[in-house]
CSV table of C-alpha atoms and ligand atoms in Angstrom, one decimal:
chain,number,residue,atom,x,y,z
A,1,MET,CA,11.3,-47.3,-7.8
A,2,ILE,CA,13.0,-49.2,-4.9
A,3,VAL,CA,11.9,-47.8,-1.6
A,4,GLY,CA,13.8,-48.6,1.6
A,5,VAL,CA,12.5,-48.5,5.2
A,6,PRO,CA,15.3,-48.6,7.8
A,7,LYS,CA,14.8,-49.2,11.5
A,8,GLU,CA,15.1,-45.9,13.5
A,9,ILE,CA,18.3,-46.0,15.5
A,10,LYS,CA,17.8,-42.7,17.3
A,11,ASN,CA,17.5,-43.2,21.1
A,12,ASN,CA,14.0,-44.1,22.3
A,13,GLU,CA,12.4,-43.8,18.8
A,14,SER,CA,9.9,-46.7,18.2
A,15,ARG,CA,8.1,-45.3,15.2
A,16,VAL,CA,8.7,-46.5,11.7
A,17,GLY,CA,8.4,-44.7,8.4
A,18,MET,CA,6.0,-47.1,6.7
A,19,THR,CA,3.2,-49.5,7.8
A,20,PRO,CA,2.4,-52.8,6.0
A,21,ALA,CA,-0.5,-50.8,4.4
A,22,GLY,CA,2.0,-48.4,2.8
A,23,VAL,CA,4.0,-51.4,1.5
A,24,PHE,CA,0.9,-52.9,0.0
A,25,GLU,CA,0.1,-49.6,-1.9
A,26,LEU,CA,3.6,-49.3,-3.2
A,27,VAL,CA,3.8,-52.9,-4.4
A,28,LYS,CA,0.4,-52.5,-6.0
A,29,ASN,CA,2.0,-49.6,-8.0
A,30,ASN,CA,4.8,-52.0,-9.1
A,31,HIS,CA,7.5,-50.6,-6.8
A,32,THR,CA,9.9,-52.7,-4.7
A,33,VAL,CA,10.0,-52.2,-0.9
A,34,TYR,CA,12.9,-53.3,1.3
A,35,VAL,CA,12.2,-53.2,5.0
A,36,GLN,CA,15.0,-53.7,7.6
A,37,SER,CA,14.3,-56.6,9.8
A,38,GLY,CA,12.6,-55.5,13.0
A,39,ALA,CA,12.0,-52.0,11.8
A,40,GLY,CA,8.3,-51.9,12.7
A,41,GLU,CA,8.4,-54.0,15.9
A,42,GLY,CA,8.4,-50.9,18.2
A,43,SER,CA,5.1,-49.9,16.6
A,44,GLY,CA,3.6,-53.4,16.6
A,45,PHE,CA,4.3,-54.3,13.0
A,46,PHE,CA,6.4,-57.5,12.5
A,47,ASN,CA,8.5,-58.8,9.6
A,48,GLN,CA,5.8,-61.2,8.5
A,49,ASP,CA,3.2,-58.4,8.3
A,50,TYR,CA,5.5,-56.5,5.9
A,51,GLN,CA,6.3,-59.7,3.9
A,52,ARG,CA,2.6,-60.5,3.6
A,53,ALA,CA,2.1,-57.0,2.2
A,54,GLY,CA,4.8,-57.6,-0.4
A,55,ALA,CA,8.0,-56.3,1.1
A,56,THR,CA,11.4,-58.0,1.2
A,57,ILE,CA,13.1,-58.0,4.6
A,58,LEU,CA,16.8,-57.1,4.7
A,59,ASP,CA,19.0,-57.9,7.6
A,60,THR,CA,21.0,-54.7,8.0
A,61,ILE,CA,20.5,-51.0,7.8
A,62,GLY,CA,23.5,-50.8,5.4
A,63,GLN,CA,21.7,-53.1,2.9
A,64,VAL,CA,18.6,-51.0,3.0
A,65,TYR,CA,20.4,-47.7,2.3
A,66,ALA,CA,22.7,-49.3,-0.3
A,67,MET,CA,19.8,-50.9,-2.3
A,68,SER,CA,17.2,-48.2,-2.3
A,69,ASP,CA,16.4,-45.2,-4.5
A,70,MET,CA,14.3,-43.6,-1.8
A,71,ILE,CA,14.5,-43.9,2.0
A,72,VAL,CA,11.3,-43.3,4.0
A,73,LYS,CA,11.9,-42.9,7.7
A,74,VAL,CA,10.8,-40.8,10.7
A,75,LYS,CA,13.6,-39.0,12.4
A,76,GLU,CA,16.5,-37.1,11.0
A,77,PRO,CA,19.6,-39.3,10.2
A,78,ILE,CA,22.0,-39.5,13.1
A,79,PRO,CA,25.8,-39.5,12.6
A,80,GLN,CA,26.0,-43.3,12.1
A,81,GLU,CA,23.6,-43.0,9.2
A,82,TYR,CA,25.4,-40.1,7.4
A,83,SER,CA,27.8,-42.3,5.4
A,84,LEU,CA,25.0,-44.7,4.4
A,85,ILE,CA,23.1,-42.1,2.4
A,86,GLN,CA,23.8,-42.3,-1.3
A,87,LYS,CA,24.4,-39.7,-4.0
A,88,GLY,CA,21.1,-39.0,-5.7
A,89,GLN,CA,19.1,-40.9,-3.1
A,90,ILE,CA,15.8,-39.4,-2.0
A,91,VAL,CA,15.5,-39.2,1.8
A,92,PHE,CA,12.0,-38.4,3.0
A,93,THR,CA,11.8,-37.8,6.7
A,94,TYR,CA,11.7,-35.2,9.5
A,95,PHE,CA,15.0,-33.3,9.3
A,96,HIS,CA,14.7,-30.1,11.3
A,97,PHE,CA,17.9,-28.8,9.6
A,98,ALA,CA,17.9,-25.4,11.3
A,99,SER,CA,18.6,-27.1,14.6
A,100,SER,CA,21.8,-28.9,13.4
A,101,GLU,CA,24.5,-27.5,11.3
A,102,ALA,CA,26.4,-30.9,11.4
A,103,LEU,CA,23.4,-32.7,9.9
A,104,THR,CA,23.0,-30.0,7.3
A,105,GLN,CA,26.7,-30.2,6.3
A,106,ALA,CA,26.5,-34.0,6.1
A,107,MET,CA,23.5,-34.0,3.9
A,108,ILE,CA,25.0,-31.4,1.6
A,109,GLN,CA,28.1,-33.6,1.3
A,110,SER,CA,25.9,-36.7,0.6
A,111,LYS,CA,24.5,-35.1,-2.5
A,112,SER,CA,21.2,-36.7,-1.7
A,113,ILE,CA,17.7,-35.2,-2.2
A,114,CYS,CA,16.4,-34.3,1.3
A,115,ILE,CA,12.7,-33.7,1.5
A,116,ALA,CA,11.6,-32.7,5.0
A,117,TYR,CA,8.2,-33.7,6.4
A,118,GLU,CA,8.1,-30.5,8.5
A,119,THR,CA,8.3,-28.1,5.6
A,120,VAL,CA,5.8,-29.7,3.3
A,121,GLU,CA,3.2,-26.9,3.3
A,122,ASP,CA,-0.3,-26.5,2.0
A,123,SER,CA,-1.4,-23.4,0.2
A,124,ASP,CA,-3.2,-22.1,3.3
A,125,GLY,CA,0.2,-22.2,5.2
A,126,SER,CA,-0.7,-25.4,7.2
A,127,LEU,CA,1.9,-28.1,7.7
A,128,PRO,CA,0.1,-31.4,6.9
A,129,LEU,CA,2.9,-33.7,8.0
A,130,LEU,CA,3.2,-32.0,11.4
A,131,THR,CA,-0.5,-31.9,12.1
A,132,PRO,CA,-1.0,-35.6,13.1
A,133,MET,CA,1.8,-35.3,15.7
A,134,SER,CA,0.1,-32.2,17.2
A,135,GLU,CA,-3.1,-34.2,17.3
A,136,VAL,CA,-1.4,-37.0,19.2
A,137,ALA,CA,0.3,-34.6,21.6
A,138,GLY,CA,-2.8,-32.6,22.3
A,139,ARG,CA,-4.9,-35.6,23.2
A,140,MET,CA,-2.0,-37.1,25.2
A,141,ALA,CA,-1.6,-33.9,27.1
A,142,ILE,CA,-4.9,-34.5,28.9
A,143,GLN,CA,-4.1,-38.2,29.6
A,144,GLN,CA,-0.8,-37.2,31.1
A,145,GLY,CA,-2.2,-34.2,32.9
A,146,ALA,CA,-5.0,-36.3,34.5
A,147,LYS,CA,-2.3,-38.8,35.7
A,148,TYR,CA,0.0,-36.2,37.2
A,149,LEU,CA,-3.0,-34.6,39.1
A,150,GLU,CA,-3.0,-37.7,41.3
A,151,LYS,CA,-1.6,-37.2,44.8
A,152,PRO,CA,1.0,-40.0,44.8
A,153,VAL,CA,2.8,-38.1,41.9
A,154,LYS,CA,2.6,-34.8,43.8
A,155,GLY,CA,-0.5,-33.5,42.0
A,156,LYS,CA,-3.4,-31.7,43.5
A,157,GLY,CA,-5.5,-34.9,44.0
A,158,VAL,CA,-8.3,-33.9,41.6
A,159,LEU,CA,-10.2,-36.3,39.4
A,160,LEU,CA,-10.8,-34.4,36.1
A,161,GLY,CA,-14.4,-35.6,35.6
A,162,GLY,CA,-15.4,-35.1,39.3
A,163,VAL,CA,-18.1,-37.4,40.6
A,164,PRO,CA,-21.8,-36.7,41.5
A,165,GLY,CA,-21.8,-34.1,44.2
A,166,VAL,CA,-18.2,-33.0,43.5
A,167,SER,CA,-17.2,-30.3,40.9
A,168,PRO,CA,-15.2,-31.6,38.0
A,169,GLY,CA,-11.6,-30.5,37.5
A,170,ARG,CA,-10.7,-27.3,35.6
A,171,VAL,CA,-8.5,-27.3,32.5
A,172,LEU,CA,-6.9,-24.1,31.0
A,173,VAL,CA,-5.8,-24.5,27.4
A,174,LEU,CA,-3.4,-21.9,26.0
A,175,GLY,CA,-3.7,-21.8,22.2
A,176,ALA,CA,-6.7,-23.0,20.2
A,177,GLY,CA,-4.6,-24.6,17.4
A,178,THR,CA,-4.3,-28.3,16.7
A,179,VAL,CA,-2.8,-29.2,20.1
A,180,GLY,CA,-5.3,-26.9,22.0
A,181,ILE,CA,-8.4,-28.1,20.2
A,182,GLN,CA,-7.6,-31.8,20.7
A,183,ALA,CA,-6.7,-31.2,24.3
A,184,ALA,CA,-9.9,-29.3,24.9
A,185,LYS,CA,-11.9,-32.0,23.3
A,186,MET,CA,-10.4,-34.8,25.4
A,187,ALA,CA,-10.8,-32.7,28.6
A,188,ALA,CA,-14.4,-31.9,27.8
A,189,GLY,CA,-15.0,-35.6,27.0
A,190,LEU,CA,-13.8,-36.5,30.5
A,191,GLY,CA,-16.3,-34.0,31.9
A,192,ALA,CA,-13.8,-31.3,33.0
A,193,GLN,CA,-14.6,-27.6,32.8
A,194,VAL,CA,-12.4,-26.2,30.1
A,195,THR,CA,-11.3,-22.6,29.3
A,196,ILE,CA,-9.4,-22.1,26.1
A,197,LEU,CA,-7.5,-19.0,25.2
A,198,ASP,CA,-6.2,-17.7,21.9
A,199,VAL,CA,-5.3,-14.4,20.2
A,200,ASN,CA,-7.0,-15.5,17.0
A,201,MET,CA,-10.7,-14.7,17.0
A,202,LYS,CA,-11.4,-17.0,14.1
A,203,LYS,CA,-10.1,-19.9,16.1
A,204,LEU,CA,-12.1,-18.9,19.2
A,205,ARG,CA,-15.2,-18.6,17.1
A,206,TYR,CA,-14.6,-22.1,15.7
A,207,VAL,CA,-14.1,-23.6,19.1
A,208,ASN,CA,-17.2,-21.8,20.4
A,209,ASP,CA,-19.2,-23.3,17.5
A,210,ILE,CA,-18.1,-26.9,17.8
A,211,MET,CA,-17.5,-27.5,21.5
A,212,PRO,CA,-20.0,-28.3,24.2
A,213,SER,CA,-21.0,-25.5,26.6
A,214,HIS,CA,-18.6,-26.5,29.3
A,215,VAL,CA,-15.8,-25.4,27.0
A,216,ILE,CA,-15.5,-21.6,27.4
A,217,THR,CA,-13.4,-19.4,25.1
A,218,GLU,CA,-11.6,-16.2,26.1
A,219,PHE,CA,-9.2,-13.9,24.5
A,220,SER,CA,-5.6,-14.6,25.5
A,221,ASN,CA,-3.9,-11.7,27.4
A,222,GLU,CA,-1.9,-11.4,30.6
A,223,PHE,CA,-4.9,-10.3,32.6
A,224,ASN,CA,-7.0,-13.3,31.7
A,225,ILE,CA,-4.1,-15.7,32.1
A,226,ARG,CA,-3.3,-14.3,35.6
A,227,LYS,CA,-7.0,-14.7,36.5
A,228,HIS,CA,-7.4,-18.3,35.3
A,229,ILE,CA,-4.2,-19.8,36.7
A,230,LYS,CA,-5.5,-19.3,40.2
A,231,THR,CA,-8.6,-21.5,39.7
A,232,HIS,CA,-7.5,-24.2,37.1
A,233,ASP,CA,-6.1,-27.5,38.0
A,234,LEU,CA,-4.4,-28.4,34.7
A,235,ILE,CA,-2.8,-26.0,32.3
A,236,ILE,CA,-2.0,-27.1,28.7
A,237,GLY,CA,0.6,-25.0,26.7
A,238,GLY,CA,-0.3,-25.3,23.0
A,239,VAL,CA,0.8,-22.0,21.6
A,240,LEU,CA,2.8,-21.6,18.5
A,241,LEU,CA,4.3,-18.5,16.8
A,242,LYS,CA,5.5,-19.9,13.4
A,243,GLY,CA,9.3,-20.1,13.2
A,244,ALA,CA,9.8,-18.3,16.5
A,245,LYS,CA,10.3,-19.2,20.2
A,246,ALA,CA,6.9,-19.6,22.0
A,247,PRO,CA,6.0,-16.6,24.1
A,248,ASN,CA,6.3,-16.9,27.8
A,249,LEU,CA,2.7,-16.6,28.7
A,250,ILE,CA,3.2,-17.9,32.2
A,251,THR,CA,6.1,-16.3,34.0
A,252,ARG,CA,7.9,-17.6,37.0
A,253,ASP,CA,6.3,-15.2,39.4
A,254,MET,CA,2.8,-16.5,38.4
A,255,LEU,CA,3.6,-20.0,39.8
A,256,LYS,CA,3.0,-18.6,43.3
A,257,ASP,CA,-0.6,-17.8,42.4
A,258,MET,CA,-1.3,-21.4,41.5
A,259,HIS,CA,-2.6,-24.0,44.0
A,260,PRO,CA,0.1,-26.5,45.1
A,261,GLY,CA,-0.2,-29.6,42.9
A,262,THR,CA,-1.4,-27.7,39.8
A,263,VAL,CA,-0.1,-29.5,36.7
A,264,ILE,CA,1.4,-27.7,33.6
A,265,VAL,CA,1.7,-29.8,30.5
A,266,ASP,CA,3.8,-27.5,28.2
A,267,VAL,CA,3.4,-29.2,24.8
A,268,ALA,CA,5.1,-26.2,23.2
A,269,VAL,CA,8.3,-27.2,24.9
A,270,ASP,CA,9.8,-28.1,21.5
A,271,GLN,CA,9.7,-24.4,20.6
A,272,GLY,CA,11.1,-23.3,24.0
A,273,GLY,CA,7.8,-23.6,25.8
A,274,CYS,CA,5.1,-21.0,26.8
A,275,VAL,CA,6.0,-21.2,30.5
A,276,GLU,CA,9.1,-19.4,31.7
A,277,THR,CA,10.1,-22.4,33.9
A,278,THR,CA,9.8,-25.0,31.1
A,279,LYS,CA,12.8,-27.1,30.4
A,280,PRO,CA,12.7,-30.2,28.1
A,281,THR,CA,12.1,-33.6,29.8
A,282,THR,CA,12.0,-37.2,28.6
A,283,HIS,CA,9.6,-40.1,28.9
A,284,GLU,CA,11.9,-41.7,31.4
A,285,ASN,CA,11.8,-38.6,33.7
A,286,PRO,CA,8.8,-36.6,32.4
A,287,THR,CA,8.1,-34.2,35.3
A,288,TYR,CA,9.8,-31.8,37.8
A,289,ILE,CA,8.4,-29.5,40.4
A,290,ILE,CA,8.9,-25.8,40.9
A,291,ASP,CA,7.1,-23.9,43.6
A,292,ASP,CA,4.8,-26.9,44.1
A,293,VAL,CA,3.7,-26.8,40.5
A,294,VAL,CA,4.2,-30.1,38.5
A,295,HIS,CA,5.8,-29.4,35.1
A,296,TYR,CA,5.4,-32.1,32.4
A,297,CYS,CA,7.6,-31.0,29.4
A,298,VAL,CA,8.3,-34.0,27.2
A,299,ALA,CA,9.6,-32.8,23.9
A,300,ASN,CA,8.6,-35.9,21.9
A,301,MET,CA,5.2,-36.8,23.4
A,302,PRO,CA,4.1,-38.9,20.4
A,303,GLY,CA,7.1,-41.2,21.0
A,304,ALA,CA,5.2,-42.8,23.9
A,305,VAL,CA,2.4,-44.1,21.7
A,306,PRO,CA,4.3,-45.3,18.6
A,307,TYR,CA,1.5,-47.4,17.2
A,308,THR,CA,-0.9,-44.5,17.0
A,309,SER,CA,1.8,-42.1,16.0
A,310,THR,CA,3.2,-44.3,13.2
A,311,VAL,CA,-0.2,-44.9,11.7
A,312,ALA,CA,-1.2,-41.2,12.0
A,313,LEU,CA,2.1,-40.1,10.4
A,314,THR,CA,2.1,-42.7,7.6
A,315,ASN,CA,-1.5,-41.9,6.7
A,316,VAL,CA,-0.4,-38.4,5.7
A,317,THR,CA,3.1,-39.2,4.3
A,318,LEU,CA,2.0,-42.2,2.0
A,319,PRO,CA,0.3,-40.1,-0.7
A,320,TYR,CA,3.5,-38.1,-1.1
A,321,VAL,CA,5.6,-41.3,-1.0
A,322,LEU,CA,3.4,-42.7,-3.8
A,323,LYS,CA,3.8,-39.6,-5.8
A,324,LEU,CA,7.6,-39.6,-5.4
A,325,ALA,CA,7.8,-43.2,-6.3
A,326,ASN,CA,5.5,-43.0,-9.3
A,327,MET,CA,6.8,-39.8,-10.9
A,328,GLY,CA,10.3,-39.3,-9.5
A,329,TRP,CA,11.1,-36.3,-7.3
A,330,ARG,CA,11.5,-33.7,-10.0
A,331,SER,CA,8.1,-34.3,-11.7
A,332,ALA,CA,6.3,-34.9,-8.4
A,333,CYS,CA,7.6,-31.6,-7.0
A,334,ASN,CA,6.8,-29.7,-10.2
A,335,LEU,CA,3.3,-31.0,-10.0
A,336,ASP,CA,2.7,-30.7,-6.3
A,337,LYS,CA,3.6,-27.3,-4.8
A,338,SER,CA,3.0,-28.5,-1.2
A,339,LEU,CA,5.6,-31.3,-1.7
A,340,ALA,CA,8.0,-28.9,-3.4
A,341,LYS,CA,8.1,-26.9,-0.2
A,342,GLY,CA,9.6,-30.0,1.4
A,343,LEU,CA,12.7,-29.8,-0.7
A,344,ASN,CA,15.5,-28.7,1.7
A,345,ILE,CA,18.8,-29.9,0.1
A,346,VAL,CA,19.1,-31.1,-3.4
A,347,GLU,CA,22.3,-32.8,-4.7
A,348,GLY,CA,24.5,-30.7,-2.4
A,349,GLU,CA,22.6,-27.4,-2.7
A,350,VAL,CA,20.5,-25.9,0.1
A,351,VAL,CA,17.3,-24.8,-1.5
A,352,TYR,CA,15.3,-23.9,1.6
A,353,LYS,CA,16.3,-20.4,2.4
A,354,GLU,CA,15.4,-20.5,6.2
A,355,ILE,CA,18.3,-23.0,6.6
A,356,ILE,CA,20.8,-20.6,5.2
A,357,GLU,CA,19.3,-17.8,7.4
A,358,ALA,CA,19.4,-20.0,10.5
A,359,PHE,CA,23.2,-20.5,10.2
A,360,HIS,CA,23.8,-16.9,9.0
A,361,TRP,CA,25.5,-18.3,5.8
A,362,GLU,CA,26.1,-16.2,2.8
A,363,PRO,CA,23.4,-16.9,0.2
A,364,ALA,CA,26.3,-17.9,-2.2
A,365,VAL,CA,26.7,-21.1,-0.2
A,366,ALA,CA,23.3,-22.2,-1.5
B,401,NAD,N1,5.9,-31.8,22.8
B,401,NAD,C1,5.6,-32.5,21.8
B,401,NAD,O1,5.8,-33.7,21.7
B,401,NAD,C2,4.9,-31.8,20.6
B,401,NAD,C3,4.2,-32.6,19.7
B,401,NAD,C4,3.5,-31.9,18.6
B,401,NAD,C5,3.5,-30.5,18.6
B,401,NAD,N2,4.2,-29.8,19.6
B,401,NAD,C6,4.2,-28.4,19.6
B,401,NAD,O2,3.0,-27.9,20.1
B,401,NAD,C7,2.9,-26.5,19.7
B,401,NAD,C8,1.5,-26.2,19.2
B,401,NAD,O3,1.4,-26.8,17.9
B,401,NAD,P1,0.0,-26.7,17.1
B,401,NAD,O4,0.2,-27.7,16.0
B,401,NAD,O5,-1.2,-26.8,17.9
B,401,NAD,O6,0.2,-25.2,16.5
B,401,NAD,P2,-1.0,-24.4,15.8
B,401,NAD,O7,-0.3,-23.4,15.0
B,401,NAD,O8,-2.0,-25.3,15.3
B,401,NAD,O9,-1.7,-23.6,17.1
B,401,NAD,C9,-1.0,-22.7,17.8
B,401,NAD,C10,-2.0,-21.7,18.3
B,401,NAD,O10,-1.4,-20.8,19.3
B,401,NAD,C11,-2.1,-19.6,19.1
B,401,NAD,N3,-1.4,-18.5,19.8
B,401,NAD,C12,-0.3,-17.7,19.3
B,401,NAD,N4,0.0,-16.8,20.3
B,401,NAD,C13,-0.9,-17.0,21.3
B,401,NAD,C14,-1.0,-16.3,22.6
B,401,NAD,N5,-0.2,-15.3,23.0
B,401,NAD,N6,-2.0,-16.8,23.4
B,401,NAD,C15,-2.8,-17.8,23.1
B,401,NAD,N7,-2.7,-18.5,21.9
B,401,NAD,C16,-1.7,-18.0,21.0
B,401,NAD,C17,-2.2,-19.4,17.6
B,401,NAD,O11,-3.2,-18.4,17.3
B,401,NAD,C18,-2.7,-20.8,17.3
B,401,NAD,O12,-4.1,-21.0,17.3
B,401,NAD,C19,4.0,-26.3,18.7
B,401,NAD,O13,5.1,-25.7,19.4
B,401,NAD,C20,4.4,-27.7,18.3
B,401,NAD,O14,5.7,-27.8,17.8
B,401,NAD,C21,4.9,-30.5,20.6
């Protein structure tokens, strides 16, 4: 198969769909890989790295799309890319179709095979191609939170680890899923006192088993949240209700109970946030302040660490890319039920029913 790796052209996206290690594996399996010149630069991978791994570098994005059977990328195609996508071409990337009817219509018209990273699903319901980005965001949440606790950026002026003779900072983590556990681990590693809340007792038991004793678990309810926001310096929002808006666990009136300079990092911002006052921000302007509480609500946190994010993402996508290249999409999806869940639009037909529901289309459209 001929596999193409275009440069991401969405604003502020520095990740790339494949590393030189991925190229090496594909070439070893007798596939051809075309990489657009400069595609990996934002992530620290240069043309010569790809060439050494066996790729051919092409000058333009148009050439990559025109010459490839399968496109492997990161972000959903943006309007400039719509017309580049070929009939029958496999496009393997994040799509998030339910959030864009225009993209959905364009991909239907392209008659391509759209396999979405975010809907590839394991038998236990987990989403293996989303997990690494949650891991990155969870770890980063503490790094960012620690920074914004500093006084010059309007934080409380607390050093998370404390020093001998001074208590460490306190971190409240809402949600003990992927984001929450990674955040708790980083905060604990810095020496902070950590409280982690969830409604899922299995998750709390797991955290209790694996974390050091300065990570305390509690059941998530309004009473406990109201109690803890008064004493914690940094609050991490890592809650997810699958397919729904995140619940507002911290309401606007609660901000007044927090100390001035408390920092909220609402990682769940991409699902509407678990804080009533959350609104999406960017890496250029990541924070805003309401009632003296610093809000950090960047919707694409992994974008700030493209090297780590690219490698983490491609570690989990590559086995699927290899399967698709070796077997073709039909056989690969017949054999691998997790991958089959990634099929969203096939040759003009929407095959993922949540997309039809999201736009209130009649099922006949599919
Ligand atoms: N901002 C970013 O850049 C970025 C990056 C990656 C992930 N995310 C988002 O972070 C969020 C968390 O992702 P995840 O992978 O950790 O999800 P996850 O499913 O692994 O964990 C979510 C946890 O929230 C818990 N939960 C549900 N209701 C709760 C409540 N009322 N109180 C406390 N906990 C509750 C669940 O039991 C679960 O353990 C998602 O919205 C995800 O999209 C954002």
